Coordinates of C-alpha atoms and ligand atoms in Angstrom, one line a residue:
X1 CA 32.8 -6.5 -2.4
X2 CA 29.5 -7.2 -0.6
X3 CA 27.2 -9.5 -2.4
X4 CA 23.7 -8.0 -3.0
X5 CA 20.9 -10.1 -1.8
X6 CA 18.2 -11.1 -4.4
X7 CA 14.8 -9.5 -3.6
X8 CA 12.1 -11.9 -2.4
X9 CA 9.0 -9.6 -2.7
X10 CA 6.2 -10.2 -0.2
X11 CA 4.2 -7.2 -1.2
X12 CA 3.2 -5.9 -4.6
X13 CA 2.6 -2.2 -5.0
X14 CA 0.6 -1.6 -8.1
X15 CA -0.5 1.6 -9.7
X16 CA -2.4 2.6 -12.8
X17 CA 0.0 5.1 -14.3
X18 CA 3.5 6.4 -13.9
X19 CA 1.8 9.7 -12.9
X20 CA 0.7 7.9 -9.7
X21 CA 4.3 7.3 -8.6
X22 CA 4.6 10.5 -6.4
X23 CA 1.7 9.4 -4.2
X24 CA 2.4 5.7 -4.2
X25 CA 6.2 6.1 -3.4
X26 CA 5.2 6.6 0.2
X27 CA 4.1 3.0 0.4
X28 CA 7.5 1.8 -0.9
X29 CA 9.4 4.1 1.5
X30 CA 7.4 2.7 4.5
X31 CA 7.9 -0.9 3.5
X32 CA 11.7 -0.2 3.2
X33 CA 11.6 1.1 6.7
X34 CA 10.1 -2.2 7.9
X35 CA 12.7 -4.2 5.9
X36 CA 10.0 -5.7 3.7
X37 CA 11.0 -6.7 0.1
X38 CA 8.4 -5.6 -2.4
X39 CA 7.9 -4.9 -6.1
X40 CA 6.5 -1.8 -7.8
X41 CA 4.4 -2.4 -10.9
X42 CA 2.6 0.0 -13.2
X43 CA -0.3 -1.7 -14.9
X44 CA -3.8 -0.5 -15.8
X45 CA -7.2 -2.0 -15.5
X46 CA -8.2 -0.1 -18.6
X47 CA -5.1 0.3 -20.7
X48 CA -3.4 -3.1 -20.1
X49 CA -6.2 -5.4 -18.8
X50 CA -4.5 -8.6 -19.9
X51 CA -1.2 -7.7 -18.2
X52 CA -3.1 -6.8 -15.0
X53 CA -5.0 -10.1 -15.0
X54 CA -1.9 -12.1 -15.6
X55 CA 0.1 -10.3 -12.9
X56 CA -2.7 -10.5 -10.3
X57 CA -3.4 -14.2 -10.9
X58 CA 0.3 -15.3 -10.9
X59 CA 1.5 -13.2 -7.9
X60 CA 0.6 -15.7 -5.1
X61 CA 2.6 -18.4 -6.9
X62 CA 5.6 -16.1 -6.9
X63 CA 5.5 -15.4 -3.1
X64 CA 3.5 -12.2 -3.0
X65 CA 1.3 -12.1 0.2
X66 CA -0.4 -8.7 0.0
X67 CA -1.3 -6.3 -2.7
X68 CA -1.3 -2.5 -2.3
X69 CA -3.1 -1.0 -5.3
X70 CA -3.4 2.7 -6.1
X71 CA -5.3 4.3 -8.9
X72 CA -7.0 7.6 -9.7
X73 CA -10.1 8.8 -11.5
X74 CA -12.4 5.8 -12.5
X75 CA -10.2 3.6 -10.3
X76 CA -10.9 0.0 -11.2
X77 CA -7.4 -1.4 -10.7
X78 CA -7.8 -2.6 -7.1
X79 CA -11.1 -4.3 -7.9
X80 CA -9.7 -5.9 -11.1
X81 CA -6.8 -7.3 -9.0
X82 CA -9.1 -8.6 -6.3
X83 CA -11.1 -10.4 -9.0
X84 CA -8.1 -12.5 -9.8
X85 CA -6.6 -13.3 -6.4
X86 CA -7.4 -14.6 -2.9
X87 CA -4.6 -12.4 -1.4
X88 CA -5.6 -9.4 0.6
X89 CA -5.9 -6.2 -1.6
X90 CA -5.5 -2.8 0.0
X91 CA -6.8 -0.1 -2.3
X92 CA -5.5 3.5 -2.3
X93 CA -7.7 6.1 -4.1
X94 CA -5.4 8.6 -5.7
X95 CA -5.8 12.4 -6.0
X96 CA -5.9 13.0 -9.8
X97 CA -8.0 15.0 -12.2
X98 CA -11.0 17.3 -11.7
X99 CA -12.6 15.4 -8.7
X100 CA -9.4 15.3 -6.7
X101 CA -9.7 11.7 -5.6
X102 CA -13.4 11.6 -4.6
X103 CA -14.1 9.7 -7.8
X104 CA -11.3 7.1 -7.0
X105 CA -12.5 6.9 -3.4
X106 CA -16.0 5.9 -4.3
X107 CA -14.8 3.5 -7.1
X108 CA -12.4 1.8 -4.7
X109 CA -14.6 1.6 -1.6
X110 CA -17.8 0.5 -3.3
X111 CA -16.9 -3.0 -4.3
X112 CA -19.8 -5.5 -4.7
X113 CA -20.0 -8.3 -2.2
X114 CA -17.6 -11.1 -2.9
X115 CA -14.8 -9.0 -4.3
X116 CA -13.2 -7.2 -1.3
X117 CA -10.9 -4.3 -1.4
X118 CA -9.8 -2.8 1.9
X119 CA -9.8 0.9 1.2
X120 CA -7.4 3.5 2.6
X121 CA -7.5 7.3 2.7
X122 CA -7.0 9.3 -0.5
X123 CA -3.5 10.0 -1.6
X124 CA 0.0 9.7 -0.1
X125 CA -1.3 9.2 3.5
X126 CA -3.4 6.3 2.3
X127 CA -0.4 4.8 0.5
X128 CA 1.7 5.1 3.7
X129 CA -1.1 3.5 5.8
X130 CA -1.5 0.7 3.2
X131 CA 2.2 -0.2 3.8
X132 CA 1.8 -0.2 7.6
X133 CA -1.4 -2.3 7.2
X134 CA 0.5 -4.7 4.9
X135 CA 3.3 -5.0 7.5
X136 CA 0.6 -5.7 10.2
X137 CA -0.8 -8.5 8.0
X138 CA 2.7 -10.0 7.5
X139 CA 3.5 -9.6 11.2
X140 CA 0.8 -12.1 12.1
X141 CA 3.3 -14.8 10.9
X142 CA 6.6 -12.9 11.2
X143 CA 8.0 -11.9 14.6
X144 CA 10.8 -9.7 13.2
X145 CA 8.2 -7.5 11.4
X146 CA 6.0 -7.5 14.5
X147 CA 8.9 -6.2 16.6
X148 CA 9.6 -3.4 14.0
X149 CA 5.9 -2.4 14.2
X150 CA 6.1 -2.2 18.0
X151 CA 9.2 0.0 17.8
X152 CA 7.5 2.2 15.1
X153 CA 4.4 2.7 17.3
X154 CA 6.6 3.6 20.3
X155 CA 8.7 6.1 18.3
X156 CA 5.5 7.7 16.9
X157 CA 4.0 8.1 20.3
X158 CA 7.2 9.8 21.6
X159 CA 6.9 12.5 19.0
X160 CA 3.5 13.7 20.3
X161 CA 4.3 16.2 23.0
X162 CA 1.2 15.9 25.3
X163 CA 0.7 18.9 27.5
X164 CA 2.6 21.8 25.9
X165 CA 1.6 24.6 28.2
X166 CA -0.2 25.5 31.4
X167 CA -1.9 28.9 31.3
X168 CA -2.7 31.1 34.3
X169 CA -5.7 33.0 33.1
X170 CA -6.0 36.0 35.5
Ligands
RP5_201 C1 -5.8 6.3 -13.6 O1 -5.9 7.4 -14.3 C2 -4.4 6.3 -13.1 O2 -4.3 5.5 -12.0 C3 -4.1 7.7 -12.9 O3 -4.3 8.1 -11.5 C4 -5.1 8.4 -13.8 C5 -4.5 9.3 -14.8 O4 -3.5 8.5 -15.6 P1 -2.6 9.2 -16.7 O5 -3.5 9.8 -17.8 O6 -1.8 10.4 -16.0 O7 -1.7 8.2 -17.2 O8 -6.0 5.1 -14.4

């Protein structure tokens, strides 16, 4: 029987609630495509602040290199993580509640100077782009990931048809 390899997570995907999983799973799917080990964590800036602080401040020691952090509504999680680490933090504002992610977008993007959060688009596409960006950060020091990103870009370009029709207008 094939021996399963032990995970060596390089990326941590955090979210504020299990209700965020649908949108944030796109980050995990993309990282899997690039062959990047990661861990998925539900922790809240508001409901479990001590757990969040402990996780964020110990992650670098455990080999994590990039954080992807999604939260909805009054989204403080990415900022709280950034407060406890010098690793890059990619924030994903999630679509949740009456304001459909506009609240989370403003909360995530408007960090005060000194506590950076690189903010992606609202929702699943933001989560997916956060994973690609995380791969691009890791690729600076990892040729295998860089090669996978090159192939990904080429495959994406091939799917865009270019000129689809020439129309004679008379
Ligand atoms: C945020 O509040 C979470 O990130 C989630 O998007 C939102 C709602 O959480 P639940 O009440 O569904 O757990 O902190």
